[in-house]
Short mmCIF file of C-alpha atoms in Angstrom, two decimals:
data_model
loop_
_atom_site.label_atom_id
_atom_site.label_comp_id
_atom_site.label_asym_id
_atom_site.label_seq_id
_atom_site.Cartn_x
_atom_site.Cartn_y
_atom_site.Cartn_z
CA UNK A 1 0.00 0.00 0.00
CA UNK A 2 2.82 2.42 0.83
CA UNK A 3 4.26 2.30 -2.63
CA UNK A 4 0.83 2.81 -4.15
CA UNK A 5 0.03 5.84 -2.00
CA UNK A 6 3.19 7.60 -3.07
CA UNK A 7 3.13 6.35 -6.67
CA UNK A 8 -0.46 7.40 -7.18
CA UNK A 9 0.23 10.83 -5.68
CA UNK A 10 2.47 11.82 -8.59
CA UNK A 11 4.77 13.78 -6.26
CA UNK A 12 8.10 15.17 -7.25
CA UNK A 13 10.68 12.41 -6.57
CA UNK A 14 12.32 14.41 -3.76
CA UNK A 15 8.99 14.84 -1.98
CA UNK A 16 8.12 11.15 -2.36
CA UNK A 17 11.49 10.28 -0.84
CA UNK A 18 10.94 12.69 2.05
CA UNK A 19 7.44 11.29 2.74
CA UNK A 20 8.37 7.61 2.52
CA UNK A 21 9.49 7.11 6.17
CA UNK A 22 6.36 8.75 7.58
CA UNK A 23 4.01 6.75 5.36
CA UNK A 24 5.91 3.53 6.16
CA UNK A 25 5.78 4.20 9.90
CA UNK A 26 2.02 4.68 9.84
CA UNK A 27 1.35 1.72 7.59
CA UNK A 28 3.63 -0.74 9.37
CA UNK A 29 3.65 0.51 12.97
CA UNK A 30 2.97 -2.23 15.50
CA UNK A 31 2.87 -2.66 19.26
CA UNK A 32 5.87 -0.99 20.90
CA UNK A 33 6.78 1.28 17.97
CA UNK A 34 5.53 4.49 19.57
CA UNK A 35 8.86 6.29 19.48
CA UNK A 36 9.66 5.23 15.92
CA UNK A 37 6.31 6.49 14.62
CA UNK A 38 6.61 9.79 16.48
CA UNK A 39 10.17 10.27 15.22
CA UNK A 40 9.16 9.54 11.61
CA UNK A 41 6.29 12.02 11.80
CA UNK A 42 8.24 14.83 13.45
CA UNK A 43 11.40 14.46 11.38
CA UNK A 44 9.49 14.22 8.10
CA UNK A 45 7.37 17.24 8.99
CA UNK A 46 10.53 19.24 9.75
CA UNK A 47 12.15 18.09 6.52
CA UNK A 48 9.11 19.07 4.48
CA UNK A 49 9.18 22.54 6.00
CA UNK A 50 12.81 22.92 4.87
CA UNK A 51 12.26 21.55 1.37
CA UNK A 52 9.14 23.43 0.25
CA UNK A 53 7.50 26.81 0.55
CA UNK A 54 4.89 26.19 3.26
CA UNK A 55 1.70 28.20 2.83
CA UNK A 56 -0.64 28.31 5.85
CA UNK A 57 -2.97 25.62 4.48
CA UNK A 58 -0.07 23.19 4.11
CA UNK A 59 1.30 24.08 7.54
CA UNK A 60 -2.10 23.23 9.05
CA UNK A 61 -2.32 19.95 7.12
CA UNK A 62 1.16 18.93 8.30
CA UNK A 63 0.30 19.82 11.90
CA UNK A 64 -2.93 17.80 11.73
CA UNK A 65 -1.08 14.82 10.27
CA UNK A 66 1.50 14.98 13.06
CA UNK A 67 -1.27 15.06 15.70
CA UNK A 68 -3.01 12.08 14.06
CA UNK A 69 0.31 10.22 13.83
CA UNK A 70 1.08 10.82 17.51
CA UNK A 71 -2.40 9.58 18.46
CA UNK A 72 -1.72 6.43 16.45
CA UNK A 73 1.72 6.07 18.04
CA UNK A 74 0.26 6.35 21.52
CA UNK A 75 -2.25 3.63 20.69
CA UNK A 76 0.70 1.38 19.87
CA UNK A 77 1.86 1.59 23.48
CA UNK A 78 -1.35 0.16 24.91
CA UNK A 79 -1.75 -3.56 25.38
CA UNK A 80 -4.77 -4.83 23.44
CA UNK A 81 -5.16 -1.42 21.86
CA UNK A 82 -7.40 -1.05 18.85
CA UNK A 83 -5.20 0.55 16.22
CA UNK A 84 -7.22 0.33 12.98
CA UNK A 85 -9.12 3.57 13.65
CA UNK A 86 -6.12 5.71 14.68
CA UNK A 87 -4.06 4.22 11.83
CA UNK A 88 -6.81 5.06 9.33
CA UNK A 89 -7.08 8.60 10.72
CA UNK A 90 -3.30 9.08 10.45
CA UNK A 91 -3.27 7.76 6.88
CA UNK A 92 -6.17 10.03 5.93
CA UNK A 93 -4.30 13.03 7.37
CA UNK A 94 -1.17 12.01 5.45
CA UNK A 95 -3.19 11.78 2.25
CA UNK A 96 -4.25 15.41 2.75
CA UNK A 97 -0.59 16.42 3.12
CA UNK A 98 0.39 14.38 0.07
CA UNK A 99 -2.39 15.89 -2.01
CA UNK A 100 -1.29 19.39 -1.00
CA UNK A 101 2.34 18.62 -1.85
CA UNK A 102 1.41 18.17 -5.49
CA UNK A 103 1.18 21.95 -5.93
CA UNK A 104 3.96 23.32 -3.72
CA UNK A 105 7.12 25.07 -4.81
CA UNK A 106 10.62 24.14 -3.65
CA UNK A 107 12.14 26.33 -0.96
CA UNK A 108 15.11 28.59 -1.68
CA UNK A 109 17.32 26.18 0.29
CA UNK A 110 16.15 23.26 -1.85
CA UNK A 111 16.83 25.20 -5.05
CA UNK A 112 20.25 26.27 -3.79
CA UNK A 113 21.12 22.58 -3.33
CA UNK A 114 20.03 21.85 -6.90
CA UNK A 115 17.12 19.75 -5.70
CA UNK A 116 14.31 21.94 -7.01
CA UNK A 117 11.86 20.98 -9.66
#
């Protein structure tokens, strides 16, 4: 599913690469992976904010996806936790971010590194 989400999104290759750890953490997170999921969400969000120009609507979508990812991560720390609902919510929030990334511009820093599109 991870590959399909990113393939179907038609993102710039750099953005697909940046998003891959976050999507993978949400899709494959299991009991005890709280810290790994939180790290993937927070580090990917920070990386996105360095790589693209972040208009307010994208900033809000990223923040909402981080909150949903943390809620999912916290569910992973509970014995007998039901994770399908928080996982689905986190994936839905990520899909909003991914959809919004289709129209963003690279940041000045990204262009300076020759990574722009």
